[in-house]
XYZ file of N, CA and C in Angstrom:
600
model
N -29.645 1.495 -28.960
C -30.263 0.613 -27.980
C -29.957 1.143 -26.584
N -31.001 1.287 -25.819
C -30.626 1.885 -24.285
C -29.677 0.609 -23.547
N -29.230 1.386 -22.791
C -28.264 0.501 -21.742
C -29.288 -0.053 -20.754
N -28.440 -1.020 -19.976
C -29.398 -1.590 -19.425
C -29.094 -1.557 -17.792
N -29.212 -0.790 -16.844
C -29.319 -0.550 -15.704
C -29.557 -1.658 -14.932
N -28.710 -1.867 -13.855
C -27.787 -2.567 -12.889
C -28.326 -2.035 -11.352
N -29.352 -2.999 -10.962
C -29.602 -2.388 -9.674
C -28.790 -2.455 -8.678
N -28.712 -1.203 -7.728
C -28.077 -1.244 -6.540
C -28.395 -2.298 -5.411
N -27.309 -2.782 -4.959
C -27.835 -3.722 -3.785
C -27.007 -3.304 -2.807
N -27.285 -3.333 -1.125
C -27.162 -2.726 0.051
C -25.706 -3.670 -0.069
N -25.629 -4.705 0.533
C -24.637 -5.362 0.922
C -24.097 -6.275 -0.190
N -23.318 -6.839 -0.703
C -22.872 -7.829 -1.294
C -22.508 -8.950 -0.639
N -23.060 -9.988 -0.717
C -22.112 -11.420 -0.261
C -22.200 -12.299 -1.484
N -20.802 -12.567 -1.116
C -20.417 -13.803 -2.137
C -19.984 -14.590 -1.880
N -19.939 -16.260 -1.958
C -19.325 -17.456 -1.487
C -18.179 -17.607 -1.779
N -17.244 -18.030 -1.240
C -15.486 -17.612 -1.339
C -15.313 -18.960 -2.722
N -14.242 -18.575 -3.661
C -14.384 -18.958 -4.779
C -13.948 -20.639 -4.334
N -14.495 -21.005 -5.706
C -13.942 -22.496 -5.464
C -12.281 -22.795 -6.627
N -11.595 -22.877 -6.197
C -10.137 -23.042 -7.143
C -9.269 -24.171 -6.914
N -9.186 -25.128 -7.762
C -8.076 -26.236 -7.756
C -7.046 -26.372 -8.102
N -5.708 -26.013 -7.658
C -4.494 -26.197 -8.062
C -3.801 -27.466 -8.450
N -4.150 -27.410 -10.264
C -3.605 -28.436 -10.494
C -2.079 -28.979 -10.831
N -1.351 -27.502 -11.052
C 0.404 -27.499 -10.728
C 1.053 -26.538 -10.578
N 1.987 -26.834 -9.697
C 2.799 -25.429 -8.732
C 4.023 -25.784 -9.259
N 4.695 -24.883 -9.983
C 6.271 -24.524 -9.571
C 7.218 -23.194 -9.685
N 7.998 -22.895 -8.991
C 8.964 -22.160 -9.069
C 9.468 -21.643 -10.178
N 9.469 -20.859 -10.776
C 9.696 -20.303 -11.605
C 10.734 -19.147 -11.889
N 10.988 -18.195 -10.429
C 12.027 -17.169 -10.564
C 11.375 -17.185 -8.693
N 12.817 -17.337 -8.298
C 12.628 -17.450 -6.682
C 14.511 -16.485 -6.348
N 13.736 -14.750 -5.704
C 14.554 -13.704 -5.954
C 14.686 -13.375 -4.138
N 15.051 -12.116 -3.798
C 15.215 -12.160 -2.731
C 14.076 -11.242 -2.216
N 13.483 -10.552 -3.021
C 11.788 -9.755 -2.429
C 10.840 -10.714 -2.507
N 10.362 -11.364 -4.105
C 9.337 -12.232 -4.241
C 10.060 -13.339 -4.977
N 9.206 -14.387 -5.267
C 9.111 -15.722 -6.272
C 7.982 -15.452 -7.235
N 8.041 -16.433 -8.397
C 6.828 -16.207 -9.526
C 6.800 -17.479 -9.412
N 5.448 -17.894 -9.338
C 4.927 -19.186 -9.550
C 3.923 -19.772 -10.739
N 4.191 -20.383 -11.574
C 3.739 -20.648 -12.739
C 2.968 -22.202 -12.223
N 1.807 -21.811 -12.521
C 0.831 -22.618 -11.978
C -0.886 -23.303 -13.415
N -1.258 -23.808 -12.746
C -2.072 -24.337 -13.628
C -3.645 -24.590 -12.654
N -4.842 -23.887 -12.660
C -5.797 -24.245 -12.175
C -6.843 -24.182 -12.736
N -7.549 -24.646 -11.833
C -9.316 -24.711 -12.330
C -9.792 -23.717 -11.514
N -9.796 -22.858 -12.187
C -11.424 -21.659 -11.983
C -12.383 -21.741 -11.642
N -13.100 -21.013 -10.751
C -14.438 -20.806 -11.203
C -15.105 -20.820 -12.252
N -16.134 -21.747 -12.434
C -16.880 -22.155 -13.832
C -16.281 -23.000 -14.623
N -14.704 -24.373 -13.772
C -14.590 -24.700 -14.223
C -13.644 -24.727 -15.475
N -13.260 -23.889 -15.529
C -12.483 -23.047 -16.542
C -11.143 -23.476 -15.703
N -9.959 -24.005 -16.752
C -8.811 -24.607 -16.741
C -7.667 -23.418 -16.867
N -6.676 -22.598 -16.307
C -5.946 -21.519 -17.322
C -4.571 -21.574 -16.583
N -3.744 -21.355 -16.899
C -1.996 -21.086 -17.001
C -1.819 -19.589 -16.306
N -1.381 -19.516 -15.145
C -1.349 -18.474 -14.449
C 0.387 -18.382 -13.903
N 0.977 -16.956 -14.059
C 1.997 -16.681 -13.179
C 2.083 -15.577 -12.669
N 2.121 -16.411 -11.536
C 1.909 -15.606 -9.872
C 3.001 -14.695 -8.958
N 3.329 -13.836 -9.008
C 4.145 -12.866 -8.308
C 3.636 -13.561 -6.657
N 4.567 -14.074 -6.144
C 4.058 -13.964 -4.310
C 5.356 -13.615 -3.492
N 4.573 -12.438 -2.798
C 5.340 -11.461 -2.231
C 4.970 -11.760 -0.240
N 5.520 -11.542 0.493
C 5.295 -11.518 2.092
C 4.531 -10.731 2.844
N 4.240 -9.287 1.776
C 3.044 -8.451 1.772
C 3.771 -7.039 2.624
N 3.290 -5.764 2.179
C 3.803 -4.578 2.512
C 3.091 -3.833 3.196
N 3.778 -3.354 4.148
C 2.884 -1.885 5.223
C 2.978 -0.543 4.353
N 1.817 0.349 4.545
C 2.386 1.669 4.106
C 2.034 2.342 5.258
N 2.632 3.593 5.679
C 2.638 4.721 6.451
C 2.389 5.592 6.243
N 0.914 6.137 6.659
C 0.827 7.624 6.554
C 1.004 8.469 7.720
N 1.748 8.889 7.911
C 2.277 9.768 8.812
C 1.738 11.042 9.041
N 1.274 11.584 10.021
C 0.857 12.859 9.757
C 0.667 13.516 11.226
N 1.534 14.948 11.269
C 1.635 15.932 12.160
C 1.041 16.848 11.787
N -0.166 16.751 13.136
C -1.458 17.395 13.016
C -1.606 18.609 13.558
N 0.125 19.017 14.372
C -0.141 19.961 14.883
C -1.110 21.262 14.017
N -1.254 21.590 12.886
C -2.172 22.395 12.439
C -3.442 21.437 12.312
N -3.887 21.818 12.929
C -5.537 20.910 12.402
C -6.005 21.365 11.537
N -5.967 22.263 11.099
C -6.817 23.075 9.470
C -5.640 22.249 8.302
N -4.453 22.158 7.930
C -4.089 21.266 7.336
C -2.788 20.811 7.536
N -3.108 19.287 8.220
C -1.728 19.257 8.675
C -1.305 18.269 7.601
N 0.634 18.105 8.356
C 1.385 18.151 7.738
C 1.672 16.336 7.476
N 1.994 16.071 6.419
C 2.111 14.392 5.425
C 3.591 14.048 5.242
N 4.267 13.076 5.614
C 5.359 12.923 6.229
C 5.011 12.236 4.367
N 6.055 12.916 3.305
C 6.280 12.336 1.504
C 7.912 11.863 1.399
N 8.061 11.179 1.014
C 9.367 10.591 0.239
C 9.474 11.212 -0.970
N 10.351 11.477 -1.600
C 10.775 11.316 -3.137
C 12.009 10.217 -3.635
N 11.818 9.474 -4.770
C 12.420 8.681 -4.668
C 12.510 7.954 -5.960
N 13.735 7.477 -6.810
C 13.503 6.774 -8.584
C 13.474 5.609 -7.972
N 12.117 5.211 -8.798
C 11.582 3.827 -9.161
C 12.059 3.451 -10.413
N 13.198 2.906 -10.263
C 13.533 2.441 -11.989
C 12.365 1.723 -12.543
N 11.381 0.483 -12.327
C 10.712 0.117 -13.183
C 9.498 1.167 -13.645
N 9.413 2.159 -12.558
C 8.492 3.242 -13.009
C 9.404 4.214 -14.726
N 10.579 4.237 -13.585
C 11.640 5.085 -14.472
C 11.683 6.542 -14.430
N 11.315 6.607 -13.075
C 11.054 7.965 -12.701
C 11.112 8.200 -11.185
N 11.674 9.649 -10.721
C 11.422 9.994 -9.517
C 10.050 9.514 -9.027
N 9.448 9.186 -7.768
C 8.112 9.393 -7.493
C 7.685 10.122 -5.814
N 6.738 10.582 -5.617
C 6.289 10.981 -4.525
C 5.317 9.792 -3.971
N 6.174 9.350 -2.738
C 5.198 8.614 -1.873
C 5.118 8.336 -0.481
N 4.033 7.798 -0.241
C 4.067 7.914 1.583
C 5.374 6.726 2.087
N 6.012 6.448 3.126
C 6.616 5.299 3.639
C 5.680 4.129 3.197
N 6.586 3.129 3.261
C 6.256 2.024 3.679
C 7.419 0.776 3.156
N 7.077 -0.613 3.024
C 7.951 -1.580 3.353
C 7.732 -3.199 2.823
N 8.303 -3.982 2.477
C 7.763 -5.125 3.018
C 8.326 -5.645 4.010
N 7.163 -6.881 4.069
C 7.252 -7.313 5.496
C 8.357 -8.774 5.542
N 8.987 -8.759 6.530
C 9.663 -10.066 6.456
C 8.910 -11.237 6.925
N 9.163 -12.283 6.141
C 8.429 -13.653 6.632
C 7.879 -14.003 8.173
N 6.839 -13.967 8.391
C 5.873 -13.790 9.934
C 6.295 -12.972 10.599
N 6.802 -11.505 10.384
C 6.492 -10.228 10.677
C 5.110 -9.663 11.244
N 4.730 -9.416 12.588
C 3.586 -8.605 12.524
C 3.510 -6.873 11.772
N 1.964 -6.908 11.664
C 2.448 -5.921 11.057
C 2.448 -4.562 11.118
N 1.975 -4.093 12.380
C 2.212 -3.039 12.885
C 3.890 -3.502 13.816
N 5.116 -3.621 13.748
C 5.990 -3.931 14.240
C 6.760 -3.516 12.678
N 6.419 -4.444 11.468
C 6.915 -3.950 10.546
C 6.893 -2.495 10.108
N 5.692 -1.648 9.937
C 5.094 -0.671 10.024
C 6.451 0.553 11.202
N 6.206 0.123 12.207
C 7.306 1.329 13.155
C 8.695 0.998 12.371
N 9.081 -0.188 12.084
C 10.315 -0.436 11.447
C 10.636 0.540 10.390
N 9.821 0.257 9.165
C 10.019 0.976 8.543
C 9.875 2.446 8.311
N 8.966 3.025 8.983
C 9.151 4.699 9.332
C 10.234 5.024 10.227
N 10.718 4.183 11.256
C 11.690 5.068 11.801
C 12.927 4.793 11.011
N 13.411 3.287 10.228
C 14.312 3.124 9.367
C 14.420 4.502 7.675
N 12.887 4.736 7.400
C 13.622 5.742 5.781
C 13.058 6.975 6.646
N 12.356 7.621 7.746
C 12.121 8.949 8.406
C 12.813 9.382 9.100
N 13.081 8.756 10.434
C 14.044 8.791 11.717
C 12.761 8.927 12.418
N 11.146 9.644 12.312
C 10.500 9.269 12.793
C 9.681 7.682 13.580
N 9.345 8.444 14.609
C 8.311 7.441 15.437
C 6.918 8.118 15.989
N 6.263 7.183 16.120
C 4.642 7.400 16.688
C 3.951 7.238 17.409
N 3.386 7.586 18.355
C 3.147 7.331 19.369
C 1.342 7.052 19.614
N 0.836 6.884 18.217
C -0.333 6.573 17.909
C -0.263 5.691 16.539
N -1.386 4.439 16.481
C -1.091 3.972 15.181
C -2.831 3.447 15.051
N -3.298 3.584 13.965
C -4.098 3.419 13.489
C -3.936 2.135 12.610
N -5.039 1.158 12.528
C -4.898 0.187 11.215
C -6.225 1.045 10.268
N -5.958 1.234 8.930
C -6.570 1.764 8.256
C -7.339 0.692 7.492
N -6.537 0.332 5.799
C -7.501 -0.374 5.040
C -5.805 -1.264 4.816
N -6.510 -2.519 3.848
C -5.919 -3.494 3.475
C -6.102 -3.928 2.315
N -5.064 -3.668 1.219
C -5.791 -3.852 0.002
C -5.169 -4.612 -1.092
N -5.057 -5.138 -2.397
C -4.324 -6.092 -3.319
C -3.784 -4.874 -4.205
N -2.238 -4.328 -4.576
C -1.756 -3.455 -5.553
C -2.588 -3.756 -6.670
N -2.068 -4.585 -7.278
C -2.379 -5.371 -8.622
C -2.427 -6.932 -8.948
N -4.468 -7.029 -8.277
C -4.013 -8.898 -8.051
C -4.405 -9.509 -9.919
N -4.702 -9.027 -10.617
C -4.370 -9.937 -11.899
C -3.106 -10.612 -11.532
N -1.638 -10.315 -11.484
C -0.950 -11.129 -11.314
C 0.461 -10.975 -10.159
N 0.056 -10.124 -9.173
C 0.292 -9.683 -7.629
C -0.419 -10.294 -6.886
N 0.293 -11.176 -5.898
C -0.516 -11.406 -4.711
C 0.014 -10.631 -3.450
N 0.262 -9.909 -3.575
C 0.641 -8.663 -2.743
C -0.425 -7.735 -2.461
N -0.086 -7.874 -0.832
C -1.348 -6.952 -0.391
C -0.704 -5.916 0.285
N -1.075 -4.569 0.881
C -1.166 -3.679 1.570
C -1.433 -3.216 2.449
N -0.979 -3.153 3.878
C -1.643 -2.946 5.175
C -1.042 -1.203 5.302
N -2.508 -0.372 5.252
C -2.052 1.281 5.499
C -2.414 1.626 7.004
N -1.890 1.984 8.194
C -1.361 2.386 8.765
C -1.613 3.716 8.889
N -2.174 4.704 9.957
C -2.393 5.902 9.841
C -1.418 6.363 11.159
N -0.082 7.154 11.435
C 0.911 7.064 12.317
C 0.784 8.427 13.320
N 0.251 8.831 14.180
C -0.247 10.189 14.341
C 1.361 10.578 15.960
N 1.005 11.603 16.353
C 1.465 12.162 17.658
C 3.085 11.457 17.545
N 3.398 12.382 16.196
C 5.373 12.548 15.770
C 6.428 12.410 16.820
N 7.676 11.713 16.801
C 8.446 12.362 17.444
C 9.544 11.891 16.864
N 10.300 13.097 16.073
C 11.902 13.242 15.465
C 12.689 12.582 15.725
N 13.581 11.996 14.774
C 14.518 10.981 15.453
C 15.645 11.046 13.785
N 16.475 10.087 14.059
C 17.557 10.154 13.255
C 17.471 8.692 12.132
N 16.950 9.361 10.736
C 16.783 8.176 9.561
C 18.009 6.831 9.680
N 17.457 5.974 9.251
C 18.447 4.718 9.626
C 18.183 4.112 7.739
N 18.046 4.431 6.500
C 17.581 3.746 5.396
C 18.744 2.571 5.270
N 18.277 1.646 3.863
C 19.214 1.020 3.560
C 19.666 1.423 2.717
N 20.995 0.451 2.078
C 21.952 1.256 1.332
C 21.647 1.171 0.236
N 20.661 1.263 -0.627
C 19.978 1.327 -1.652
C 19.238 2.065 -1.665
N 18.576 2.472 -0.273
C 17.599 3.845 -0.244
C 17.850 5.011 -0.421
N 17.966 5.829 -1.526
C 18.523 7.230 -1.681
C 16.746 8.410 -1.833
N 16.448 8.523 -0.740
C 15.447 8.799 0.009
C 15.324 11.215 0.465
N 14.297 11.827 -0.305
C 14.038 12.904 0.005
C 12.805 12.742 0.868
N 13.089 13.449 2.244
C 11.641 13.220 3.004
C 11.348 14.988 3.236
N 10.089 14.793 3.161
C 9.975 16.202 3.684
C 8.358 16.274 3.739
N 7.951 16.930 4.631
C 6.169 17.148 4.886
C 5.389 17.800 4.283
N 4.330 17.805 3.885
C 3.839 18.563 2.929
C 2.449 18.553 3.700
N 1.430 20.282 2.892
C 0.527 20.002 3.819
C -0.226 19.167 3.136
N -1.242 18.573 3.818
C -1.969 17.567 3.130
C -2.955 18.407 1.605
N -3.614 19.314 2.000
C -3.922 20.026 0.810
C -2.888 20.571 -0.666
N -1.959 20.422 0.054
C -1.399 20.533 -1.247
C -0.492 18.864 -1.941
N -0.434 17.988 -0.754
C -0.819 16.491 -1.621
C -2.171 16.487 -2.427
N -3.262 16.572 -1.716
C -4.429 16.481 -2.621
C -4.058 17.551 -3.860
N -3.552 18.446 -3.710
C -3.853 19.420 -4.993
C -2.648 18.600 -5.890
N -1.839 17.820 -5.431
C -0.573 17.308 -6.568
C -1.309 15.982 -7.237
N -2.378 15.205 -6.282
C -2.512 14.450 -7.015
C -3.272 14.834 -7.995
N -4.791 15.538 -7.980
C -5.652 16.363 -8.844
C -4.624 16.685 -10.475
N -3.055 17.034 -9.497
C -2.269 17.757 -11.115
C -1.670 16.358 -11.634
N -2.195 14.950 -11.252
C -1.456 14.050 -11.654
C -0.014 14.090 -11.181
N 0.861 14.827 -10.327
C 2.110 14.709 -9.992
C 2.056 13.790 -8.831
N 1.569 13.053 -8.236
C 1.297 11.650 -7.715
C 0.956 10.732 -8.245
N 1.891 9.583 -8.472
C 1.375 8.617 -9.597
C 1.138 7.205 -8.537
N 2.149 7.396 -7.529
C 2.400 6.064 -7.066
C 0.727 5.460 -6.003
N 0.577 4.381 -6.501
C -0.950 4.065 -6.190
C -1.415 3.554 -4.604
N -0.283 3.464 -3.720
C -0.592 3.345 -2.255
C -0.296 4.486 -1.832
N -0.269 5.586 -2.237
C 0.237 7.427 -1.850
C -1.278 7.768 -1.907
N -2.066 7.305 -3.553
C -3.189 7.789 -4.111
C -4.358 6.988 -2.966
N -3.962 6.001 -2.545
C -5.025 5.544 -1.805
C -5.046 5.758 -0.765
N -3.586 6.345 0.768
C -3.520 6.177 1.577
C -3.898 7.310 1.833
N -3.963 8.852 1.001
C -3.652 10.019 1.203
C -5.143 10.726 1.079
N -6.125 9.816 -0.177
C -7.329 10.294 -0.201
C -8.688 9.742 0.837
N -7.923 8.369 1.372
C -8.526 7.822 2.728
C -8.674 8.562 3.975
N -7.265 9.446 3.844
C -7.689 10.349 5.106
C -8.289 11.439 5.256
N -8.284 11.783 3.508
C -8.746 13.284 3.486
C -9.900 12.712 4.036
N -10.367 11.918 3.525
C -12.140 11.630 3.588
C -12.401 11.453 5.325
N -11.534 11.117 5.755
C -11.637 10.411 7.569
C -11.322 12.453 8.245
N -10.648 12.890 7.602
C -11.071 14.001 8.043
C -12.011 14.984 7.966
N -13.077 14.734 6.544
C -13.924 15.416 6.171
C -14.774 15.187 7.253
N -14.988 13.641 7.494
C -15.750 13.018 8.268
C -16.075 13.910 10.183
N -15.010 13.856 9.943
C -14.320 14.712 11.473
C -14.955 16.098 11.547
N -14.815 16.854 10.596
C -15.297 18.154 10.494
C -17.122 18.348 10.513
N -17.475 17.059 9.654
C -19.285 16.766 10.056
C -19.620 16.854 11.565
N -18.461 16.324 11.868
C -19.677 15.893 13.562
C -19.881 16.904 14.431
């Protein structure tokens, strides 16, 4: 049986959902997030048992010294994620403390795990990690015109920084040796904002 083709449409709008919270409670209240085990009505009406990760929401940092313009250089961490269970390669970033702005959080945390600061900041994109059951969002940050300074991490941060050129991030993620998914999004956003650059 042929498939059945899905026309393209220019813009999407959609009416913001309708949802009734019919019970809230606490469930595991930690010192990053709380889980909230809740009970609502859906869209369509539909009744379901939900638990909710809610987090204060995280900046990421892409950092990047452009002094080469043909390919400059990506300010990478290395770093074990025990629930990953593995070293990982990724850009900075943070969460935010309770009514934190968030470019304020953003310089915090690059000059706290880099020693870097910036003297340009871009707001990029804003996005949900994993909202099935994350309400944690992502504010990326594009950090340009470097200037060296002395790392301040916390004492839990056992932190490798070092720059890489951006082409050979793109070529690590291609080999899958980038797993972590705000690295994968923050890193292929710019390639593209630079492709863009090279059109005009």
């Amino acid at each position: 049986m042929p498939s059945k083709k899905i026309a393209a449409k220019p813009a999407l709008k959609y009416k913001k959902a309708q949802v009734e919270v019919l019970s809230s409670e606490i469930a595991f209240d930690g010192p990053l997030f709380r889980v909230m085990r809740e009970e609502v009505r859906e869209p369509g009406n539909k009744i379901s048992r939900r638990d909710i990760i809610r987090h204060n929401g995280s900046v990421v940092i892409l950092a990047v010294d452009d002094s080469s313009k043909k390919d400059p250089l990506i300010i990478m961490e290395r770093q074990y994620r025990h629930a990953a269970g593995q070293y990982l390669w990724e850009v900075p970033a943070g969460k935010m403390d309770e009514g934190e702005d968030r470019l304020a959080a953003a310089k915090r945390e690059l000059k706290e795990e880099t020693g870097y600061r910036a003297k340009k900041w871009t707001q990029l994109v804003r996005y949900f990690a994993s909202p099935g059951f994350l309400g944690e969002w992502m504010q990326v940050f594009l950090a340009e015109e470097l200037v060296a300074g002395e790392a301040e991490p916390e004492e839990d941060e056992l932190l490798e920084v070092v720059l890489v050129p951006l082409s050979e991030v793109l070529g690590m993620i291609d080999a899958g040796k980038i797993l972590d998914g705000k690295t994968l999004v923050a890193a292929q956003l710019y390639a593209r904002h630079c492709a863009k650059k090279k059109q005009r």
